[in-house]
Tab-separated table of C-alpha atoms in Angstrom:
chain	number	residue	atom	x	y	z
W	1	UNK	CA	-14.612	7.362	-4.520
W	2	UNK	CA	-12.220	4.544	-5.387
W	3	UNK	CA	-9.406	5.543	-7.558
W	4	UNK	CA	-7.409	3.283	-9.938
W	5	UNK	CA	-3.683	3.010	-9.385
W	6	UNK	CA	-3.367	2.085	-13.164
W	7	UNK	CA	-5.366	5.394	-14.125
W	8	UNK	CA	-3.407	7.601	-11.548
W	9	UNK	CA	-0.043	6.171	-12.962
W	10	UNK	CA	-0.938	6.634	-16.674
W	11	UNK	CA	-2.020	10.252	-15.897
W	12	UNK	CA	1.180	11.030	-14.042
W	13	UNK	CA	3.363	9.581	-16.451
W	14	UNK	CA	1.707	10.933	-19.585
W	15	UNK	CA	1.737	14.473	-18.113
W	16	UNK	CA	5.554	14.276	-17.350
W	17	UNK	CA	6.239	13.141	-20.956
W	18	UNK	CA	3.830	15.624	-22.320
W	19	UNK	CA	5.296	18.274	-20.328
W	20	UNK	CA	8.938	17.295	-21.317
W	21	UNK	CA	7.935	17.219	-25.097
W	22	UNK	CA	6.280	20.671	-24.699
W	23	UNK	CA	9.200	22.251	-22.959
W	24	UNK	CA	11.500	20.803	-25.757
W	25	UNK	CA	9.261	22.273	-28.493
W	26	UNK	CA	9.165	25.754	-26.584
W	27	UNK	CA	13.022	25.609	-26.428
W	28	UNK	CA	13.363	24.596	-29.979
W	29	UNK	CA	10.901	27.353	-31.193
W	30	UNK	CA	12.022	30.350	-29.044
W	31	UNK	CA	15.678	29.693	-28.128
W	32	UNK	CA	17.064	27.444	-30.928
W	33	UNK	CA	17.788	30.569	-33.155
W	34	UNK	CA	19.308	32.538	-30.437
W	35	UNK	CA	21.492	29.622	-29.435
W	36	UNK	CA	22.540	29.201	-32.986
W	37	UNK	CA	23.402	32.820	-33.276
W	38	UNK	CA	25.597	32.335	-30.084
W	39	UNK	CA	27.349	29.479	-31.547
W	40	UNK	CA	27.768	31.203	-34.919
W	41	UNK	CA	29.353	34.259	-33.069
W	42	UNK	CA	31.938	31.904	-31.763
W	43	UNK	CA	32.747	30.440	-35.271
W	44	UNK	CA	33.029	33.908	-36.763
W	45	UNK	CA	35.347	34.924	-33.741
W	46	UNK	CA	37.429	31.790	-34.494
W	47	UNK	CA	37.587	32.665	-38.174
W	48	UNK	CA	38.787	36.229	-37.289
W	49	UNK	CA	41.446	34.983	-34.920
W	50	UNK	CA	42.596	32.635	-37.690
W	51	UNK	CA	42.744	35.474	-40.253
W	52	UNK	CA	44.406	37.716	-37.791
W	53	UNK	CA	47.332	35.295	-37.043
W	54	UNK	CA	48.583	36.025	-40.371
W	55	UNK	CA	50.298	39.175	-39.589
W	56	UNK	CA	51.883	39.712	-43.000
W	57	UNK	CA	49.692	38.393	-45.649
W	58	UNK	CA	52.592	39.477	-48.255
W	59	UNK	CA	54.911	36.801	-46.729
W	60	UNK	CA	52.724	34.142	-48.230
W	61	UNK	CA	52.044	33.197	-51.832
W	62	UNK	CA	48.696	33.681	-53.054
W	63	UNK	CA	47.953	29.928	-53.520
W	64	UNK	CA	49.029	29.125	-50.093
W	65	UNK	CA	46.929	31.869	-48.362
W	66	UNK	CA	43.965	30.951	-50.532
W	67	UNK	CA	44.173	27.366	-49.657
W	68	UNK	CA	44.500	27.830	-45.864
W	69	UNK	CA	41.516	30.585	-46.018
W	70	UNK	CA	39.472	28.476	-48.224
W	71	UNK	CA	39.609	25.318	-46.156
W	72	UNK	CA	38.588	27.275	-42.768
W	73	UNK	CA	35.656	29.098	-44.354
W	74	UNK	CA	34.354	26.374	-46.645
W	75	UNK	CA	34.264	24.242	-43.464
W	76	UNK	CA	31.785	26.710	-41.679
W	77	UNK	CA	30.042	28.134	-44.763
W	78	UNK	CA	31.745	31.633	-44.383
W	79	UNK	CA	32.421	33.768	-47.373
W	80	UNK	CA	35.569	36.171	-46.899
W	81	UNK	CA	36.835	39.384	-48.610
W	82	UNK	CA	39.965	41.051	-47.591
W	83	UNK	CA	41.152	44.587	-48.728
W	84	UNK	CA	44.546	46.151	-48.204
W	85	UNK	CA	45.134	49.387	-46.791
W	86	UNK	CA	44.662	51.095	-50.230
W	87	UNK	CA	41.274	49.212	-50.588
W	88	UNK	CA	42.888	46.747	-53.216
W	89	UNK	CA	41.356	43.347	-53.050
W	90	UNK	CA	43.734	40.792	-51.594
W	91	UNK	CA	41.470	37.967	-51.352
W	92	UNK	CA	39.789	36.508	-53.183
W	93	UNK	CA	41.892	37.136	-56.171
W	94	UNK	CA	39.069	36.231	-58.823
W	95	UNK	CA	35.993	37.915	-59.083
W	96	UNK	CA	33.795	35.410	-57.273
W	97	UNK	CA	33.569	37.762	-54.294
W	98	UNK	CA	33.617	40.952	-56.061
W	99	UNK	CA	30.303	42.185	-54.473
W	100	UNK	CA	31.282	41.271	-51.021
W	101	UNK	CA	34.667	42.999	-51.524
W	102	UNK	CA	32.486	46.087	-52.681
W	103	UNK	CA	30.380	45.785	-49.235
W	104	UNK	CA	33.582	45.971	-47.449
W	105	UNK	CA	34.828	48.823	-49.260
W	106	UNK	CA	31.562	50.567	-48.669
W	107	UNK	CA	31.846	49.721	-44.889
W	108	UNK	CA	35.236	51.323	-44.771
W	109	UNK	CA	34.155	54.498	-46.437
W	110	UNK	CA	30.839	54.445	-44.456
W	111	UNK	CA	28.895	54.532	-47.756
W	112	UNK	CA	26.472	51.736	-46.496
W	113	UNK	CA	23.590	53.407	-44.419
W	114	UNK	CA	21.380	50.178	-44.309
W	115	UNK	CA	20.016	49.206	-40.848
W	116	UNK	CA	22.164	46.898	-38.843
W	117	UNK	CA	21.657	44.952	-35.947
W	118	UNK	CA	24.849	45.209	-33.834
W	119	UNK	CA	25.828	42.091	-31.716
W	120	UNK	CA	29.258	42.871	-30.833
W	121	UNK	CA	31.761	45.780	-31.200
W	122	UNK	CA	35.627	45.973	-30.396
W	123	UNK	CA	38.635	48.078	-31.542
W	124	UNK	CA	39.248	45.778	-34.210
W	125	UNK	CA	35.825	44.460	-35.581
W	126	UNK	CA	32.069	44.738	-35.465
W	127	UNK	CA	29.717	41.836	-35.452
W	128	UNK	CA	26.065	42.399	-36.718
W	129	UNK	CA	23.305	41.025	-38.381
W	130	UNK	CA	22.228	42.443	-41.812
W	131	UNK	CA	20.213	41.912	-44.820
W	132	UNK	CA	21.739	41.906	-48.568
W	133	UNK	CA	19.702	44.560	-50.521
W	134	UNK	CA	20.421	42.533	-53.704
W	135	UNK	CA	19.413	39.181	-52.462
W	136	UNK	CA	17.036	39.994	-49.416
W	137	UNK	CA	18.903	37.350	-47.326
W	138	UNK	CA	19.824	37.780	-43.931
W	139	UNK	CA	23.426	37.420	-42.722
W	140	UNK	CA	25.589	37.473	-39.758
W	141	UNK	CA	28.744	38.990	-40.494
W	142	UNK	CA	31.933	40.652	-38.771
W	143	UNK	CA	34.158	43.152	-40.400
W	144	UNK	CA	37.066	45.339	-39.322
W	145	UNK	CA	40.796	45.674	-39.436
W	146	UNK	CA	43.383	43.000	-38.875
W	147	UNK	CA	46.575	43.641	-37.045
W	148	UNK	CA	48.460	44.100	-40.348
W	149	UNK	CA	46.221	46.789	-41.378
W	150	UNK	CA	44.131	44.718	-44.019
W	151	UNK	CA	40.267	45.129	-44.104
W	152	UNK	CA	38.287	41.918	-43.829
W	153	UNK	CA	34.645	40.811	-44.022
W	154	UNK	CA	33.351	37.481	-42.756
W	155	UNK	CA	29.662	36.628	-43.660
W	156	UNK	CA	27.468	33.532	-42.902
W	157	UNK	CA	23.909	33.187	-44.094
W	158	UNK	CA	21.089	33.077	-41.434
W	159	UNK	CA	18.203	32.075	-43.629
W	160	UNK	CA	19.003	28.280	-43.325
W	161	UNK	CA	19.014	28.132	-39.590
W	162	UNK	CA	15.517	29.944	-39.665
W	163	UNK	CA	13.994	27.438	-41.937
W	164	UNK	CA	15.629	24.726	-39.840
W	165	UNK	CA	14.127	25.803	-36.605
W	166	UNK	CA	10.648	26.022	-38.347
W	167	UNK	CA	11.037	22.526	-39.708
W	168	UNK	CA	12.447	21.369	-36.547
W	169	UNK	CA	9.488	22.914	-34.345
W	170	UNK	CA	6.925	21.320	-36.727
W	171	UNK	CA	8.561	17.977	-36.948
W	172	UNK	CA	8.812	18.153	-32.998
W	173	UNK	CA	5.203	19.007	-32.719
W	174	UNK	CA	4.074	15.932	-34.844
W	175	UNK	CA	6.731	13.883	-32.912
W	176	UNK	CA	5.317	14.980	-29.526
W	177	UNK	CA	1.982	13.983	-30.357
W	178	UNK	CA	2.914	10.569	-31.705
W	179	UNK	CA	5.198	10.146	-28.679
W	180	UNK	CA	2.483	11.043	-26.224
W	181	UNK	CA	-0.040	8.547	-27.875
W	182	UNK	CA	2.602	5.794	-28.152
W	183	UNK	CA	3.613	6.557	-24.457
W	184	UNK	CA	0.118	6.255	-23.228
W	185	UNK	CA	-0.303	2.669	-24.737
W	186	UNK	CA	3.124	1.715	-23.343
W	187	UNK	CA	2.476	3.332	-19.970
W	188	UNK	CA	-1.118	1.406	-19.740
W	189	UNK	CA	0.453	-1.833	-20.709
W	190	UNK	CA	3.499	-1.257	-18.125
W	191	UNK	CA	1.201	0.122	-15.398
W	192	UNK	CA	-1.190	-2.839	-15.818
W	193	UNK	CA	1.762	-5.352	-15.599
W	194	UNK	CA	3.183	-3.383	-12.540
W	195	UNK	CA	-0.354	-3.054	-10.700
W	196	UNK	CA	-1.718	-6.512	-11.513
W	197	UNK	CA	0.096	-8.026	-8.726
W	198	UNK	CA	-0.843	-5.132	-6.495
W	199	UNK	CA	-4.425	-5.530	-7.364
W	200	UNK	CA	-4.054	-9.154	-6.524
W	201	UNK	CA	-2.479	-8.363	-3.404
W	202	UNK	CA	-5.464	-5.805	-2.440
W	203	UNK	CA	-8.095	-8.588	-3.192
W	204	UNK	CA	-6.128	-11.096	-1.273
W	205	UNK	CA	-6.025	-8.838	1.934
W	206	UNK	CA	-9.759	-8.157	1.405
W	207	UNK	CA	-10.468	-11.843	1.433
W	208	UNK	CA	-8.195	-12.340	4.472
W	209	UNK	CA	-10.082	-9.583	6.249
W	210	UNK	CA	-13.298	-11.649	5.620
W	211	UNK	CA	-11.637	-14.540	7.017
W	212	UNK	CA	-11.091	-16.370	3.794
W	213	UNK	CA	-7.752	-18.016	4.241
W	214	UNK	CA	-8.029	-20.130	1.179
W	215	UNK	CA	-6.903	-17.212	-1.114
W	216	UNK	CA	-3.272	-17.262	-2.237
W	217	UNK	CA	-0.849	-14.841	-4.119
W	218	UNK	CA	-0.222	-16.573	-7.354
W	219	UNK	CA	1.552	-13.929	-9.704
W	220	UNK	CA	4.890	-14.665	-8.370
W	221	UNK	CA	7.970	-12.659	-9.085
W	222	UNK	CA	11.461	-12.055	-7.691
W	223	UNK	CA	10.932	-8.283	-6.904
W	224	UNK	CA	9.601	-6.586	-3.633
W	225	UNK	CA	5.964	-7.136	-4.885
W	226	UNK	CA	6.695	-10.967	-5.314
W	227	UNK	CA	8.219	-11.039	-1.677
W	228	UNK	CA	5.314	-9.271	-0.392
W	229	UNK	CA	2.869	-11.635	-2.042
W	230	UNK	CA	4.792	-14.527	-0.380
W	231	UNK	CA	4.749	-12.718	3.022
W	232	UNK	CA	0.853	-12.536	2.475
W	233	UNK	CA	0.769	-16.166	1.643
W	234	UNK	CA	2.651	-16.979	4.933
W	235	UNK	CA	0.836	-14.473	6.855
W	236	UNK	CA	-2.499	-16.140	5.555
W	237	UNK	CA	-1.261	-19.624	6.794
W	238	UNK	CA	-0.284	-18.401	10.065
W	239	UNK	CA	-3.538	-16.503	10.599
W	240	UNK	CA	-5.357	-19.623	9.533
W	241	UNK	CA	-3.245	-21.600	12.057
W	242	UNK	CA	-3.821	-19.112	14.827
W	243	UNK	CA	-7.569	-18.866	13.887
W	244	UNK	CA	-7.863	-22.577	14.088
W	245	UNK	CA	-6.208	-22.864	17.366
W	246	UNK	CA	-8.402	-19.714	18.676
W	247	UNK	CA	-11.582	-21.657	17.571
W	248	UNK	CA	-10.309	-25.044	19.262
W	249	UNK	CA	-9.298	-23.251	22.325
W	250	UNK	CA	-12.679	-21.257	22.184
W	251	UNK	CA	-14.572	-24.636	21.773
W	252	UNK	CA	-12.380	-26.408	24.631
W	253	UNK	CA	-13.540	-22.954	26.619
W	254	UNK	CA	-17.123	-23.427	25.824
W	255	UNK	CA	-16.935	-27.108	26.868
W	256	UNK	CA	-15.320	-26.294	30.039
W	257	UNK	CA	-17.967	-23.618	30.681
W	258	UNK	CA	-20.883	-26.011	29.960
W	259	UNK	CA	-19.117	-28.732	32.025
W	260	UNK	CA	-18.816	-26.265	34.713
W	261	UNK	CA	-22.520	-25.431	34.415
W	262	UNK	CA	-23.434	-29.046	34.166
W	263	UNK	CA	-21.423	-29.659	37.186
W	264	UNK	CA	-23.112	-26.739	39.088
W	265	UNK	CA	-26.207	-27.975	38.278
W	266	UNK	CA	-25.458	-31.736	39.126
W	267	UNK	CA	-24.374	-30.561	42.495
W	268	UNK	CA	-27.557	-28.443	43.072
W	269	UNK	CA	-29.579	-31.602	42.004
W	270	UNK	CA	-27.519	-33.819	43.976
W	271	UNK	CA	-27.777	-31.843	47.086
W	272	UNK	CA	-31.609	-31.545	46.542
W	273	UNK	CA	-31.927	-35.183	45.973
W	274	UNK	CA	-29.938	-36.330	48.858
W	275	UNK	CA	-31.784	-34.004	51.041
W	276	UNK	CA	-34.958	-35.349	49.634
W	277	UNK	CA	-34.164	-38.890	50.118
W	278	UNK	CA	-32.686	-38.336	53.746
W	279	UNK	CA	-35.347	-36.517	54.906
W	280	UNK	CA	-38.045	-39.258	55.165
W	281	UNK	CA	-35.652	-41.866	56.982
W	282	UNK	CA	-34.217	-39.059	59.148
W	283	UNK	CA	-37.772	-38.006	60.323
W	284	UNK	CA	-38.661	-41.557	60.845
W	285	UNK	CA	-35.972	-42.334	62.920
W	286	UNK	CA	-36.292	-38.906	64.959
W	287	UNK	CA	-40.025	-39.876	65.547
W	288	UNK	CA	-39.340	-43.386	66.631
W	289	UNK	CA	-36.546	-42.372	68.841
W	290	UNK	CA	-38.573	-39.767	70.587
W	291	UNK	CA	-41.384	-42.317	71.142
W	292	UNK	CA	-38.818	-44.787	72.896
W	293	UNK	CA	-37.597	-41.747	74.873
W	294	UNK	CA	-41.153	-40.778	76.008
W	295	UNK	CA	-41.958	-44.550	76.528
W	296	UNK	CA	-45.227	-44.110	74.598
W	297	UNK	CA	-45.632	-47.965	74.525
W	298	UNK	CA	-44.146	-50.042	77.430
W	299	UNK	CA	-44.680	-53.576	75.964
W	300	UNK	CA	-41.486	-55.155	74.904
W	301	UNK	CA	-43.203	-55.806	71.284
W	302	UNK	CA	-43.583	-52.106	70.749
W	303	UNK	CA	-40.122	-51.210	71.641
W	304	UNK	CA	-38.583	-53.899	69.524
W	305	UNK	CA	-40.835	-52.738	66.549
W	306	UNK	CA	-39.649	-49.060	67.186
W	307	UNK	CA	-36.030	-50.315	67.382
W	308	UNK	CA	-36.457	-52.230	64.057
W	309	UNK	CA	-37.802	-49.310	62.183
W	310	UNK	CA	-34.881	-47.089	63.329
W	311	UNK	CA	-32.303	-49.909	62.372
W	312	UNK	CA	-34.127	-50.304	58.933
W	313	UNK	CA	-34.070	-46.818	58.284
W	314	UNK	CA	-30.554	-46.252	59.166
W	315	UNK	CA	-29.373	-49.334	57.133
W	316	UNK	CA	-31.127	-47.498	54.011
W	317	UNK	CA	-29.203	-44.382	54.601
W	318	UNK	CA	-26.087	-46.274	55.133
W	319	UNK	CA	-26.567	-48.090	51.672
W	320	UNK	CA	-27.519	-45.007	50.103
W	321	UNK	CA	-24.365	-43.199	51.238
W	322	UNK	CA	-22.191	-46.057	49.898
W	323	UNK	CA	-23.790	-46.116	46.658
W	324	UNK	CA	-23.297	-42.289	46.317
W	325	UNK	CA	-19.658	-42.782	47.223
W	326	UNK	CA	-19.357	-45.516	44.580
W	327	UNK	CA	-21.117	-43.587	41.948
W	328	UNK	CA	-18.998	-40.432	42.607
W	329	UNK	CA	-15.875	-42.438	42.287
W	330	UNK	CA	-16.996	-43.792	38.963
W	331	UNK	CA	-17.982	-40.365	37.490
W	332	UNK	CA	-15.023	-38.622	38.547
W	333	UNK	CA	-12.477	-41.373	37.288
W	334	UNK	CA	-11.238	-41.893	40.708
W	335	UNK	CA	-12.022	-45.626	40.895
W	336	UNK	CA	-9.479	-47.939	39.329
W	337	UNK	CA	-10.662	-50.346	36.703
W	338	UNK	CA	-8.757	-53.704	36.723
W	339	UNK	CA	-9.341	-55.616	33.580
W	340	UNK	CA	-8.931	-59.332	33.891
W	341	UNK	CA	-10.404	-62.516	32.269
W	342	UNK	CA	-12.882	-64.425	34.062
W	343	UNK	CA	-15.868	-66.949	33.669
W	344	UNK	CA	-19.083	-64.851	33.296
W	345	UNK	CA	-21.252	-67.864	34.185
W	346	UNK	CA	-19.776	-68.587	37.723
W	347	UNK	CA	-20.528	-64.884	38.580
W	348	UNK	CA	-23.927	-64.823	37.433
W	349	UNK	CA	-24.615	-68.266	39.231
W	350	UNK	CA	-23.247	-66.535	42.446
W	351	UNK	CA	-25.445	-63.664	42.217
W	352	UNK	CA	-28.553	-65.924	41.709
W	353	UNK	CA	-27.525	-68.007	44.479
W	354	UNK	CA	-27.333	-64.797	46.795
W	355	UNK	CA	-30.826	-63.601	45.679
W	356	UNK	CA	-32.490	-66.751	46.121
W	357	UNK	CA	-33.802	-65.914	49.587
W	358	UNK	CA	-35.183	-62.567	48.638
W	359	UNK	CA	-36.877	-64.282	45.570
W	360	UNK	CA	-38.572	-66.832	47.833
W	361	UNK	CA	-39.631	-64.002	50.028
W	362	UNK	CA	-41.200	-62.398	46.761
W	363	UNK	CA	-42.268	-65.692	45.590
W	364	UNK	CA	-40.455	-65.213	42.422
W	365	UNK	CA	-38.659	-67.658	40.114
W	366	UNK	CA	-35.023	-66.976	38.851
W	367	UNK	CA	-34.128	-68.852	35.690
W	368	UNK	CA	-30.548	-69.109	34.455
W	369	UNK	CA	-29.793	-72.196	32.295
W	370	UNK	CA	-26.392	-71.370	30.859
W	371	UNK	CA	-24.067	-74.515	31.490
W	372	UNK	CA	-21.057	-73.618	29.035
W	373	UNK	CA	-18.116	-71.622	30.352
W	374	UNK	CA	-18.155	-67.943	28.822
W	375	UNK	CA	-15.060	-66.018	29.518
W	376	UNK	CA	-15.062	-62.165	29.218
W	377	UNK	CA	-12.500	-59.154	29.665
W	378	UNK	CA	-13.710	-56.690	32.604
W	379	UNK	CA	-13.390	-55.865	36.049
W	380	UNK	CA	-15.065	-58.840	37.979
W	381	UNK	CA	-15.836	-57.074	41.155
W	382	UNK	CA	-17.780	-54.213	39.040
W	383	UNK	CA	-19.618	-56.575	36.807
W	384	UNK	CA	-20.828	-58.501	39.867
W	385	UNK	CA	-22.100	-55.318	41.103
W	386	UNK	CA	-23.950	-54.703	37.776
W	387	UNK	CA	-25.546	-58.082	37.633
W	388	UNK	CA	-26.680	-57.680	41.447
W	389	UNK	CA	-28.162	-54.156	40.651
W	390	UNK	CA	-29.964	-55.866	37.644
W	391	UNK	CA	-31.342	-58.722	39.594
W	392	UNK	CA	-32.216	-56.611	42.698
W	393	UNK	CA	-33.979	-54.167	40.409
W	394	UNK	CA	-36.049	-57.171	38.634
W	395	UNK	CA	-36.998	-58.478	42.116
W	396	UNK	CA	-38.160	-55.194	43.275
W	397	UNK	CA	-40.428	-54.635	39.976
W	398	UNK	CA	-41.468	-58.401	39.295
W	399	UNK	CA	-45.162	-58.811	38.801
W	400	UNK	CA	-47.658	-61.061	37.270
W	401	UNK	CA	-46.229	-64.618	37.165
W	402	UNK	CA	-43.004	-63.287	38.995
W	403	UNK	CA	-40.540	-64.831	36.576
W	404	UNK	CA	-36.862	-63.471	36.138
W	405	UNK	CA	-34.826	-65.004	33.364
W	406	UNK	CA	-31.184	-64.301	32.780
W	407	UNK	CA	-29.598	-65.250	29.400
W	408	UNK	CA	-26.185	-64.924	27.809
W	409	UNK	CA	-26.128	-64.084	24.013
W	410	UNK	CA	-22.899	-64.602	22.145
W	411	UNK	CA	-21.923	-61.973	19.693
W	412	UNK	CA	-19.056	-61.182	17.324
W	413	UNK	CA	-16.325	-60.700	19.865
W	414	UNK	CA	-18.816	-59.904	22.511
W	415	UNK	CA	-21.419	-61.396	24.756
W	416	UNK	CA	-24.846	-59.608	25.925
W	417	UNK	CA	-26.359	-60.504	29.262
W	418	UNK	CA	-29.797	-59.789	29.638
W	419	UNK	CA	-32.079	-59.923	32.738
W	420	UNK	CA	-35.943	-59.961	32.136
W	421	UNK	CA	-38.653	-59.697	34.636
W	422	UNK	CA	-42.273	-59.937	34.195
W	423	UNK	CA	-44.370	-57.026	35.298
W	424	UNK	CA	-45.348	-53.479	34.121
W	425	UNK	CA	-43.507	-52.171	31.208
W	426	UNK	CA	-41.541	-48.736	31.925
W	427	UNK	CA	-43.388	-45.819	30.333
W	428	UNK	CA	-41.923	-44.954	26.950
W	429	UNK	CA	-41.007	-41.250	28.064
W	430	UNK	CA	-39.223	-42.577	31.024
W	431	UNK	CA	-37.159	-45.320	29.325
W	432	UNK	CA	-34.017	-43.003	28.746
W	433	UNK	CA	-34.250	-41.294	32.107
W	434	UNK	CA	-33.968	-44.444	34.327
W	435	UNK	CA	-30.180	-44.207	34.156
W	436	UNK	CA	-30.237	-40.595	35.683
W	437	UNK	CA	-29.387	-40.820	39.368
W	438	UNK	CA	-32.299	-40.281	41.923
W	439	UNK	CA	-34.807	-40.812	38.892
W	440	UNK	CA	-37.940	-42.917	39.978
W	441	UNK	CA	-40.622	-43.867	37.633
W	442	UNK	CA	-42.836	-45.022	40.416
W	443	UNK	CA	-41.717	-43.189	43.553
W	444	UNK	CA	-44.171	-44.689	45.931
W	445	UNK	CA	-43.384	-48.183	44.962
W	446	UNK	CA	-39.672	-47.260	45.099
W	447	UNK	CA	-40.093	-45.941	48.505
W	448	UNK	CA	-41.920	-49.275	49.529
W	449	UNK	CA	-38.907	-51.319	48.904
W	450	UNK	CA	-36.363	-48.807	49.979
W	451	UNK	CA	-34.900	-47.927	46.568
W	452	UNK	CA	-32.944	-44.635	46.109
W	453	UNK	CA	-32.917	-44.415	42.197
W	454	UNK	CA	-29.011	-44.742	42.190
W	455	UNK	CA	-28.582	-48.482	41.345
W	456	UNK	CA	-29.072	-48.002	37.522
W	457	UNK	CA	-26.838	-44.828	37.537
W	458	UNK	CA	-23.927	-46.934	39.099
W	459	UNK	CA	-24.619	-49.548	36.259
W	460	UNK	CA	-24.396	-46.883	33.519
W	461	UNK	CA	-21.164	-45.283	35.134
W	462	UNK	CA	-19.528	-48.683	35.235
W	463	UNK	CA	-20.272	-49.693	31.832
W	464	UNK	CA	-18.992	-46.351	30.526
W	465	UNK	CA	-15.690	-47.185	32.523
W	466	UNK	CA	-15.604	-50.272	30.350
W	467	UNK	CA	-16.475	-48.469	27.200
W	468	UNK	CA	-19.276	-50.946	26.643
W	469	UNK	CA	-23.209	-50.371	26.194
W	470	UNK	CA	-26.057	-51.090	28.310
W	471	UNK	CA	-29.829	-50.457	27.897
W	472	UNK	CA	-33.429	-51.521	28.593
W	473	UNK	CA	-36.222	-52.746	26.275
W	474	UNK	CA	-40.086	-53.002	26.978
W	475	UNK	CA	-41.988	-56.037	26.341
W	476	UNK	CA	-45.941	-56.536	26.552
W	477	UNK	CA	-45.230	-58.531	29.729
W	478	UNK	CA	-42.299	-57.113	31.348
W	479	UNK	CA	-38.746	-55.362	31.000
W	480	UNK	CA	-35.540	-56.628	29.927
W	481	UNK	CA	-32.191	-54.917	31.046
W	482	UNK	CA	-29.098	-55.818	29.018
W	483	UNK	CA	-25.290	-54.975	29.018
W	484	UNK	CA	-22.329	-56.130	26.908
W	485	UNK	CA	-18.742	-57.181	27.616
W	486	UNK	CA	-15.643	-57.966	25.652
W	487	UNK	CA	-15.301	-61.601	24.964
W	488	UNK	CA	-12.482	-61.707	22.528
W	489	UNK	CA	-9.917	-64.577	22.936
W	490	UNK	CA	-6.785	-62.317	22.447
W	491	UNK	CA	-8.057	-59.406	24.607
W	492	UNK	CA	-6.220	-56.966	22.236
W	493	UNK	CA	-8.038	-53.947	23.664
W	494	UNK	CA	-7.073	-54.937	27.328
W	495	UNK	CA	-4.463	-52.146	27.742
W	496	UNK	CA	-6.690	-49.584	26.083
W	497	UNK	CA	-9.459	-50.177	28.445
W	498	UNK	CA	-7.440	-50.506	31.453
W	499	UNK	CA	-6.118	-46.873	30.695
W	500	UNK	CA	-9.630	-45.759	30.239
């Protein structure tokens, strides 16, 4: 069960105050009178010593003696009676203390038989508590013989102290109740002020435990609690930074794990695809080589055909290996990209001219009507490879009227090159997959013209190295492939792309 610190402090401090006040009341009620009597005993002894210091009362005039004794006794509310050896009153001279003198005379003659509470007794005096039978009042008194032989009696009333003790005890009881109530109010106010920052720190630590680092200590203060709050704020900031760094590192680790998994999957896929692509040409080469060895056909035409098949298949494998090496260098960033400004029109015309013989064999027409110079920023050799791949892909899939059309579209600071060929559109579900290496939409037809499914993957890797886009669009009568290049006059992004 949760216990409030404020309640605990209120209970503890209130109990301590109540205990102190109760102890004070008990001491006042049971020990104050005894303490008073003890103090009065001392006063009476001092008064006796004062009287006894006058060894010869006769050597003083009556007025001088009266003045000295009266001053001492009046100061301490003491009444005095002195008799000489013959029981003749020496002090006071008037009749104001006649009754007290008579009491002293009775003590000397042992005529008084009332019960006394003797406090102290010596050879010179007896100190006792007594009650006056005429007034019914309690007194403390001391009587005896001075060194000069005179009898003396010193009396002090006790009734006032007992009344004072009662009044004091009653007042202290009321004062204690009031003090406790006032103390409870003050303690509640003070403890709340003290525990408020502690409560705030408790809530702050709870929110920090729940990873809420926006919580801050706001109560301030220059004491230890304020400093603790500042340390909590610094700890919260440090934990937030550490947690952020940990999440960043975790994300990077997750990316590395995903990348490693992806690389492993790519490696497995690559080995599977390469094995599949090499399996057929190797089998053909092996079969035709065995046929030549066993001289299945002795005529020159058959041997020449066998040799051409072997050479053709070996050439296909060689081309595929070269493309794989190129793609590997592009994907892993091992190939250097040399950015330069060149005329794109001249490059495309060169590719079209190189492909004219293959186009004639396929009875296809390649149209490129651009006449104005178009300058771009890129790696000229790699752009030529992109255009060559697009044109070769178009020649391999051209059908129908067998038209291939190449265009240059000028955009804002860029140019877009499009290569369109008539024929069957690419199925919609395969349009985004054609850039994956070894992916083939029509495997039978791809095998027919010797395709490996790597050409478009090389195009995608080259364009990624340029930080440019490429894509394909279906039309009713064919397919259009496109790519973009930087055509800005200043070439401000030259350095950035070179580093990329």
